[in-house]
Backbone as a ProteinNet text record, in pm:
[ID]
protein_1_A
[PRIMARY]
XXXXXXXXXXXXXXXXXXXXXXXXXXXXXXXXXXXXXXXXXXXXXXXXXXXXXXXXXXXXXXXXXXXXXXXXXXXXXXXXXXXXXXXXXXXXXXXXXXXXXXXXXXXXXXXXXXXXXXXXXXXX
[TERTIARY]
-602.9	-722.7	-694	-730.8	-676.9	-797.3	-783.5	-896.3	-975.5	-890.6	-969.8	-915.7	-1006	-1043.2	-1023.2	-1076.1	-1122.2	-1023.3	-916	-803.3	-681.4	-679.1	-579.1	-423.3	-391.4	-228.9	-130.8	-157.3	-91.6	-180.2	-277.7	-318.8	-233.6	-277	-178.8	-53.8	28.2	174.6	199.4	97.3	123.5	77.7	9.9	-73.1	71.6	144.4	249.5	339.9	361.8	482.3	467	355.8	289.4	302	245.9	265.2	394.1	464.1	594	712.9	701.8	780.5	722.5	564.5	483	590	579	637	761.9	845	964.3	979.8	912	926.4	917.2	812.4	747.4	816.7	872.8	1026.1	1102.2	1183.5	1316.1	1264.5	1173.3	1143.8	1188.7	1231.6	1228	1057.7	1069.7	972.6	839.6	887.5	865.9	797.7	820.8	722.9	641	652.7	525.8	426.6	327.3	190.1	69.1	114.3	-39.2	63.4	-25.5	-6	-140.7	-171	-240.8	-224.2	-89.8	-80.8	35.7	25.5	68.7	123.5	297.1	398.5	375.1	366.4	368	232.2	130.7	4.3	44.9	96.9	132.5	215	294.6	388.1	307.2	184.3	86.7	50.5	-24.6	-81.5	-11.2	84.8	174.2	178.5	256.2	281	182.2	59.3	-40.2	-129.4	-119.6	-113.1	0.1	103.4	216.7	131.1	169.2	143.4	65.2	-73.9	-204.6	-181.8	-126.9	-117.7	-28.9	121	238.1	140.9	67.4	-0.5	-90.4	-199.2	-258.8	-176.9	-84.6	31.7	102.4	152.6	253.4	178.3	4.9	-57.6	0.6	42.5	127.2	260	262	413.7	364	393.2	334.5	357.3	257.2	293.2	359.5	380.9	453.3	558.4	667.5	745.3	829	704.6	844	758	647.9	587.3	640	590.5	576.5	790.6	866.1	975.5	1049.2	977	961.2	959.5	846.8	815.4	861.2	911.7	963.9	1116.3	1194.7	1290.1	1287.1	1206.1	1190.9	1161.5	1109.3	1088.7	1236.1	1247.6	1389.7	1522.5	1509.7	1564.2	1549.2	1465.5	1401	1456.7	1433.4	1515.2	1646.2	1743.2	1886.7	1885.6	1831.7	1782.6	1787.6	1749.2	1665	1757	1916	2003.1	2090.9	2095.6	2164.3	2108.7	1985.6	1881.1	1911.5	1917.3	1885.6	1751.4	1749.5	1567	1535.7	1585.5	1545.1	1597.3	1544.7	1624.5	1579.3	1659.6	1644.5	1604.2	1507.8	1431.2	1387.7	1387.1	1384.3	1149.9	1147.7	1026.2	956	992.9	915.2	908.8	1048.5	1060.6	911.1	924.3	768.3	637.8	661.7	528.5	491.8	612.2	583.5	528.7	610.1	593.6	454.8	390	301.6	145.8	201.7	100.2	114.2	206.3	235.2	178.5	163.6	127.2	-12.4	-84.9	-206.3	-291	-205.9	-306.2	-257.6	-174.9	-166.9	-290	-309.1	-432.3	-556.1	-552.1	-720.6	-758.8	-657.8	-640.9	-695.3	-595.3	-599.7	-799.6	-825.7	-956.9	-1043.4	-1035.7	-1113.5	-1128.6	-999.5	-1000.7	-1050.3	-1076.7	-1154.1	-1345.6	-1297.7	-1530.6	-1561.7	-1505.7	-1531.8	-1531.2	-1624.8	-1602.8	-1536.4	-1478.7	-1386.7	-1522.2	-1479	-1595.7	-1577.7	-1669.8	-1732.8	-1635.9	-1559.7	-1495	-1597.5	-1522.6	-1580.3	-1688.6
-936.4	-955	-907.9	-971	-978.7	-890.4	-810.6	-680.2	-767.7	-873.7	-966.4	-1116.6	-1190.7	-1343.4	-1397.5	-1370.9	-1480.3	-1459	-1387.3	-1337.2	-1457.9	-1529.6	-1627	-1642	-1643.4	-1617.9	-1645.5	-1725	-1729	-1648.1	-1621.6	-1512.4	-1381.3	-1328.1	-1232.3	-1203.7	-1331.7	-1289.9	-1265.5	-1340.4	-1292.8	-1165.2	-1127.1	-975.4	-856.2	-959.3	-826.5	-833.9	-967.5	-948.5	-853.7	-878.5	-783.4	-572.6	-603.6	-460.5	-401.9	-535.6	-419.2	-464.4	-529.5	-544	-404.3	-375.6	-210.7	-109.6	-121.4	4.1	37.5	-83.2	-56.6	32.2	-46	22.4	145.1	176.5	307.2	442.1	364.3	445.9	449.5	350.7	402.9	438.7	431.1	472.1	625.3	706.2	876.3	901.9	1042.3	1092.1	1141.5	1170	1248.4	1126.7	1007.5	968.7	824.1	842.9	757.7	798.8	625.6	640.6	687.2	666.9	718.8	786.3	844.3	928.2	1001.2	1012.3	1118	1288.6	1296.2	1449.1	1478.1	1425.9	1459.9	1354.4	1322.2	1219.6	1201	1235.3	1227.3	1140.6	1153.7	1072	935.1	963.5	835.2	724.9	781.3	731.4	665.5	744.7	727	542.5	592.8	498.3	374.5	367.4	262.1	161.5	245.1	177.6	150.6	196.5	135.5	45.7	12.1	-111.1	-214	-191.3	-322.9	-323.7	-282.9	-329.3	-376.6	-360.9	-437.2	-612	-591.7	-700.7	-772.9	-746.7	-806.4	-865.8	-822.1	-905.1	-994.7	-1009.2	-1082.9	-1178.5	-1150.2	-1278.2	-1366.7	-1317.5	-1352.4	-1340.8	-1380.2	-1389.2	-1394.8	-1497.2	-1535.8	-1456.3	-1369.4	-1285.7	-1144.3	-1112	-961.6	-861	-774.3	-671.9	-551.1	-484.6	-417.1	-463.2	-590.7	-617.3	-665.2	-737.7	-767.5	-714.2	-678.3	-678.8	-492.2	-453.9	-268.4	-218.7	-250.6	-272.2	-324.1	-429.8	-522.2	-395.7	-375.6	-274.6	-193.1	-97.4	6.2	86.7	-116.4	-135.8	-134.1	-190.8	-162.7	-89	47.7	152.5	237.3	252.5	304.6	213.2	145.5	42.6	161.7	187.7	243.6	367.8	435.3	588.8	563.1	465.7	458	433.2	358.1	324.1	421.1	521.2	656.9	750	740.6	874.2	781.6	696.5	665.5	657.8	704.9	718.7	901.4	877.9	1057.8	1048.8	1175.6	1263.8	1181.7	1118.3	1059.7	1107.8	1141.9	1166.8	1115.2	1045.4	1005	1139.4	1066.1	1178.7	1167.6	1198.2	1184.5	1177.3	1313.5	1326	1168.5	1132	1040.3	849.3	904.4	762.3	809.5	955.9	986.3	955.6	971.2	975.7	797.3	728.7	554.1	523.2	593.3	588.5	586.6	700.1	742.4	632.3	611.3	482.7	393.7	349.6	199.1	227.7	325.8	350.4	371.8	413.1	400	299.1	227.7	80.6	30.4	31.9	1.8	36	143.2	226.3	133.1	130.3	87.3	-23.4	-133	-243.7	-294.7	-161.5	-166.4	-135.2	-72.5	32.7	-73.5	-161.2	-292.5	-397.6	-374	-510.4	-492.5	-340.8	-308.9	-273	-279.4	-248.4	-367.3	-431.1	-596.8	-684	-785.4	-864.4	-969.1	-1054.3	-1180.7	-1269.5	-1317.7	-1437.5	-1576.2	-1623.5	-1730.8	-1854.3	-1942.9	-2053.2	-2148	-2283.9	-2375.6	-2478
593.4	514	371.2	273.4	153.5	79.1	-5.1	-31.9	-151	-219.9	-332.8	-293	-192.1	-193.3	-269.4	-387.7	-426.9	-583.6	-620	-679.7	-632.2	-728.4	-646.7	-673.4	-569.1	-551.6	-692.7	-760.6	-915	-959.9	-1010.9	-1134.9	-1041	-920.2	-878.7	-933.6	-908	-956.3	-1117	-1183.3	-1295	-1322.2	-1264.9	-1289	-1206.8	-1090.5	-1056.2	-1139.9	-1220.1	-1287	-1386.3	-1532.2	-1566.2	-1537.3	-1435.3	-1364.5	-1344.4	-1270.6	-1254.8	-1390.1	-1520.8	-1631.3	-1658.3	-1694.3	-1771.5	-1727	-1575.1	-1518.7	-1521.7	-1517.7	-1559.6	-1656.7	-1782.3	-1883.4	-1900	-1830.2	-1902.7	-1815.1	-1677.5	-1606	-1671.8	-1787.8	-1843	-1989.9	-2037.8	-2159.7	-2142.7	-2294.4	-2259.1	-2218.6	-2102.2	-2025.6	-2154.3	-2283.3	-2377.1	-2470.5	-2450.9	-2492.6	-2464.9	-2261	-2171.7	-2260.1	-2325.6	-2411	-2273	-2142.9	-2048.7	-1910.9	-1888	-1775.8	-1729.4	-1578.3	-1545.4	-1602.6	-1594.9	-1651.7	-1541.1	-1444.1	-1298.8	-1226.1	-1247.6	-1226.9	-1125.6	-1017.2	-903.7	-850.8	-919.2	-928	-998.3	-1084	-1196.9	-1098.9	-1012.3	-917.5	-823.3	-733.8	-612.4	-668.4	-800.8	-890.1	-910.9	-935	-997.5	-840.6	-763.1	-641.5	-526.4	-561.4	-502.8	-551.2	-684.9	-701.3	-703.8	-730.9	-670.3	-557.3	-440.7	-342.7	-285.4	-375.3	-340.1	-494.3	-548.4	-633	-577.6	-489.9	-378.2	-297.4	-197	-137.9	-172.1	-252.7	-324.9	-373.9	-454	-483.9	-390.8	-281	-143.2	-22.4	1.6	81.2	255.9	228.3	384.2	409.7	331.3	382.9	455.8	559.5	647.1	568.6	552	452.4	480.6	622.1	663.1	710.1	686.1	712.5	573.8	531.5	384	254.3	220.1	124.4	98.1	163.2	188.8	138.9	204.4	192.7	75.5	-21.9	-136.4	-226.2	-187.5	-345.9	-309.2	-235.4	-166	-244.2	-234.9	-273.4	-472.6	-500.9	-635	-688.3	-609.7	-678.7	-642.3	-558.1	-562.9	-661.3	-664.8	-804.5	-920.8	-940.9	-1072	-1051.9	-958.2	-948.2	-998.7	-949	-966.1	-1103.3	-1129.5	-1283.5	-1398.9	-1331.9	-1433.3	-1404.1	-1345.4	-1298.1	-1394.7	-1489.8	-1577.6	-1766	-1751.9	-1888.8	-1891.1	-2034.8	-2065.2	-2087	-2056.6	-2039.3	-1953.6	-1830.8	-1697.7	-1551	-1494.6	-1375	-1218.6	-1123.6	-1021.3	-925.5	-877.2	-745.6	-638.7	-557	-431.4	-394.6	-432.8	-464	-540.5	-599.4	-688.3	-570.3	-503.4	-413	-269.1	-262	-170.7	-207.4	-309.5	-405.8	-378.8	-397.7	-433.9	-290.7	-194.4	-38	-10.6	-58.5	-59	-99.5	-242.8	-267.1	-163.9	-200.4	-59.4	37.2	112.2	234.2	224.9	151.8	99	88.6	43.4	-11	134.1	199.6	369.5	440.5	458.3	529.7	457.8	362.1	288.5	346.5	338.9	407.3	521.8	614.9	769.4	779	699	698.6	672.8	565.5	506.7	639.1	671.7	782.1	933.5	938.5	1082.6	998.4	906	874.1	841.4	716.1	637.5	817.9	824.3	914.3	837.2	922.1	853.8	783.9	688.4	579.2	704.4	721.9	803	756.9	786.6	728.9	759.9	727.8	751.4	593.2
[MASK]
++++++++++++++++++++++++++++++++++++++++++++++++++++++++++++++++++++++++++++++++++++++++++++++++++++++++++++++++++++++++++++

């Protein structure tokens, strides 16, 4: 069950591409001068990757999200760690790949949570 219907699979992808070009960025940019942050990386991290993963699905509707979607972004955030153990004033972390875990798995639960209260919309 898709958390936005009526969000359609192209505006999605452009909205993930969007999202994850920002984040890139603002991962290898120096730490010293990301223009937004919560205050608290580890939130910034929760944040980032819980939306990929709700914008991954919305975009790639028909792909299972705990099989290739969750794993998808999973993989791209750890991308970014390896990424950042080659930037000065950056460093790869272990913590920060939990943190992404963390979102992902989040916007999983909300989902699962949406799709047992929301009844399915009537077709036809």
């Amino acid at each position: 069950m898709l958390l936005f219907p009526w969000l359609s699979p192209l505006l999605a992808r452009m909205a993930l591409a969007v999202a994850a070009i920002t984040i890139m960025a603002l991962a290898l940019m120096p730490a010293s001068e990301v223009p937004v942050s919560t205050s608290w990386d580890k939130l910034d991290h929760w944040f980032a990757f819980f939306t990929l993963a709700l914008l991954a699905e919305q975009a790639f509707p028909q792909q299972s999200f705990w099989k290739r979607i969750a794993p998808g972004v999973l993989a791209y955030g750890m991308g970014i760690e390896i990424a950042q153990w080659f930037i000065p004033d950056r460093d790869a972390s272990v913590m920060d790949v939990l943190a992404n875990s963390i979102g992902i798995a989040a916007y999983g639960a909300v989902r699962q949570l949406v799709a047992v209260l929301v009844p399915p919309a009537p077709t036809g």
